[in-house]
Short mmCIF file of C-alpha atoms and ligand atoms in Angstrom, two decimals:
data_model
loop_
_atom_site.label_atom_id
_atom_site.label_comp_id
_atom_site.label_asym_id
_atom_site.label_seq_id
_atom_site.Cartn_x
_atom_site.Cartn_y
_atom_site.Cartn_z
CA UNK H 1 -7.36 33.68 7.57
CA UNK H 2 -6.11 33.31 11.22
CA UNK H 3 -9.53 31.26 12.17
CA UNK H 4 -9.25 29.02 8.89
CA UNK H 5 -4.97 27.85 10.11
CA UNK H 6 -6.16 27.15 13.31
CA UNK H 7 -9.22 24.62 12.20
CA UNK H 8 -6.35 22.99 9.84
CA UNK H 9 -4.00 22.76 12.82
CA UNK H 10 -6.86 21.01 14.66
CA UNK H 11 -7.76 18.67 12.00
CA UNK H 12 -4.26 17.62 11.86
CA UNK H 13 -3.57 17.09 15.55
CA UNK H 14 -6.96 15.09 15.00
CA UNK H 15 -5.83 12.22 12.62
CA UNK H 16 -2.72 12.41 14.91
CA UNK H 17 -4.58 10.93 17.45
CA UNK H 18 -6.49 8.55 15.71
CA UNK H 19 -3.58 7.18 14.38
CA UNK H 20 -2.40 6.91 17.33
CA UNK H 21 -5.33 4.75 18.20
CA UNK H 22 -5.03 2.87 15.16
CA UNK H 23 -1.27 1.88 15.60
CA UNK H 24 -1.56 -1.45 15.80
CA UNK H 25 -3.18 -2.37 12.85
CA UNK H 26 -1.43 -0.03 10.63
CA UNK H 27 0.50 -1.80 7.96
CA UNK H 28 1.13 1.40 5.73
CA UNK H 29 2.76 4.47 6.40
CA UNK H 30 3.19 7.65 4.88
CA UNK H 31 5.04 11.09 5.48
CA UNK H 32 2.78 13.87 5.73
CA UNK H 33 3.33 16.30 2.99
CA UNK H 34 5.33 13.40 1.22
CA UNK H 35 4.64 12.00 -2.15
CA UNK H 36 4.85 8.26 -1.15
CA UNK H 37 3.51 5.06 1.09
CA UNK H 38 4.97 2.70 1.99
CA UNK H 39 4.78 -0.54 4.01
CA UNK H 40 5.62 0.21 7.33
CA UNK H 41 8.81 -1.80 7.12
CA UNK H 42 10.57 -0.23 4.19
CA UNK H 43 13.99 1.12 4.43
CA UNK H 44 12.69 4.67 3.30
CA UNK H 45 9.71 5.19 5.44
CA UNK H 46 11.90 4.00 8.48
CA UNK H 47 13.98 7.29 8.22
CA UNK H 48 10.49 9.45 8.15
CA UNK H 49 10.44 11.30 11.45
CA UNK H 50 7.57 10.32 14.16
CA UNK H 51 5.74 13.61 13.84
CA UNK H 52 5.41 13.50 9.95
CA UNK H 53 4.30 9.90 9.81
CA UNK H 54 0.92 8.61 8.87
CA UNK H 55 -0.52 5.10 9.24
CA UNK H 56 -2.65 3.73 7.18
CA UNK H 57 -4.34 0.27 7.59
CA UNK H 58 -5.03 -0.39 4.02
CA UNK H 59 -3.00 0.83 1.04
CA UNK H 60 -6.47 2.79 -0.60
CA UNK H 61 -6.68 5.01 2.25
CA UNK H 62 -3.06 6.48 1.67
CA UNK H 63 -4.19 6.41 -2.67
CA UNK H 64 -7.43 7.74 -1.14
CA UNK H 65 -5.11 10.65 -0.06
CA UNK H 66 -2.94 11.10 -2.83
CA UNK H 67 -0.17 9.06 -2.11
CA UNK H 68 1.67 6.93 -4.52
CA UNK H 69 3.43 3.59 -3.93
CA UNK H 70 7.12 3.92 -3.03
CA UNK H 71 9.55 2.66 -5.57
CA UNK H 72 11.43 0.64 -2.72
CA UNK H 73 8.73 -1.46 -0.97
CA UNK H 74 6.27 -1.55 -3.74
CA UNK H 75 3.34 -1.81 -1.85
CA UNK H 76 -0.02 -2.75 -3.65
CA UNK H 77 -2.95 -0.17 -4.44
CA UNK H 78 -5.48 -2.07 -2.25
CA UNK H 79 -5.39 -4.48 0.06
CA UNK H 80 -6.87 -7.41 -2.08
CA UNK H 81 -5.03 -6.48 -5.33
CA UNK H 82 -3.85 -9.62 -6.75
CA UNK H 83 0.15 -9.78 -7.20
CA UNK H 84 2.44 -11.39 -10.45
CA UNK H 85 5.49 -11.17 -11.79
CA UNK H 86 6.54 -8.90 -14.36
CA UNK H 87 8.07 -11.50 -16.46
CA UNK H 88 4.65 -13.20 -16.50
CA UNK H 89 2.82 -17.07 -15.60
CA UNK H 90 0.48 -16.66 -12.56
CA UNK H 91 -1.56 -13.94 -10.49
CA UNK H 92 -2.27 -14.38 -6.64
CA UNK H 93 -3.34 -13.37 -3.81
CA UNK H 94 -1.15 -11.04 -1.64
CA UNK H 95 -1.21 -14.14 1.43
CA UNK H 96 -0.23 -16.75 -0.90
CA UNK H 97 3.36 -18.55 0.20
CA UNK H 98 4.43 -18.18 -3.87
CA UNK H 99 4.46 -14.66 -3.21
CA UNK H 100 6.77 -14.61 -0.36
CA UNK H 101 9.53 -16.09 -3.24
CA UNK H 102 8.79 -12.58 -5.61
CA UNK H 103 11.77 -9.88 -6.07
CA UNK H 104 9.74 -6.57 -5.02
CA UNK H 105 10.77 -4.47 -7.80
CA UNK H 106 9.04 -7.15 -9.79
CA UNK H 107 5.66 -7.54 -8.65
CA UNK H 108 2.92 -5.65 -10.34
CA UNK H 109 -0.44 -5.29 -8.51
CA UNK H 110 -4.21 -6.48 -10.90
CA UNK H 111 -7.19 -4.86 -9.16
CA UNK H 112 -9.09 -8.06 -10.13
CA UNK H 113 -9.16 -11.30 -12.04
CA UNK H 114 -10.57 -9.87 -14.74
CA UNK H 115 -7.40 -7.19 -15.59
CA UNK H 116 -5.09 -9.85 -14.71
CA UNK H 117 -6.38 -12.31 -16.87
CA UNK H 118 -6.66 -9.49 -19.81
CA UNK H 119 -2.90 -8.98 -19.18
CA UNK H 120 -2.32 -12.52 -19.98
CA UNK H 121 -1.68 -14.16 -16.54
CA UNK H 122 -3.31 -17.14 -15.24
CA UNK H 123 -4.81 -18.31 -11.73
CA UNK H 124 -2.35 -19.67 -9.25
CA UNK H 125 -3.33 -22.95 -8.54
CA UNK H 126 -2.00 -22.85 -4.68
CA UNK H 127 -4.15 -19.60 -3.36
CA UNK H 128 -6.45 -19.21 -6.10
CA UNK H 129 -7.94 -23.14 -6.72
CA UNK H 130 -11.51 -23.14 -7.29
ZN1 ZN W 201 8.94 2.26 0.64
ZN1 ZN W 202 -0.64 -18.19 -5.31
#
């Protein structure tokens, strides 16, 4: 039992470091042991403590994990989920400037055209002109 803790305490001192290495680029956080993500920005994840925080990236690697998006932030469930409104009209994607405009807490996340365009939403003609 002793042998199997300390391989756990390794692993986790492990993705310590390589998040460490990945710093930079992470755009997603987590608390370890938490229930959430979060972008790394949000309010909440702000008051998770250095040693329990986990950076992520891209948003599937926290899912990946277990993690579900904070209620706050609302971050998407992959990085190249397209974004709407709740209320309805267009889909786009996450860069677009139309998106910048959204309330948070109304944004809802399509993995692809296809569910979006099921839900009844149309293409954005800014991001998503063919
Ligand atoms: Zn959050
Ligand atoms: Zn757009």
């Amino acid at each position: 039992m002793k042998k199997l803790l300390s391989i756990v305490v390794a692993g986790v001192f492990l993705a310590a470091g390589l998040g460490l290495v990945r710093a930079e680029d992470s755009a997603f956080v987590a608390s370890k042991g938490g229930e959430k993500y979060h972008y790394a920005d949000c309010s909440v994840a702000k008051k998770i403590s250095t040693d329990k925080l986990v950076k992520y990236a891209k948003p599937e690697d926290a899912v990946k994990e277990g993690y579900k998006p904070c209620k706050v932030c609302n971050p998407p469930p992959s990085a190249d989920a397209l974004v709407a409104t709740q209320d309805g009209g267009k889909y786009h994607k996450q860069n677009c400037k139309m998106v910048g405009n959204m309330k948070t807490e109304n944004k809802v996340y399509y993995k692809d055209t296809a569910v979006a365009e099921k839900a009844g939403y149309k293409p954005c003609g800014v991001c998503l002109k063919k």
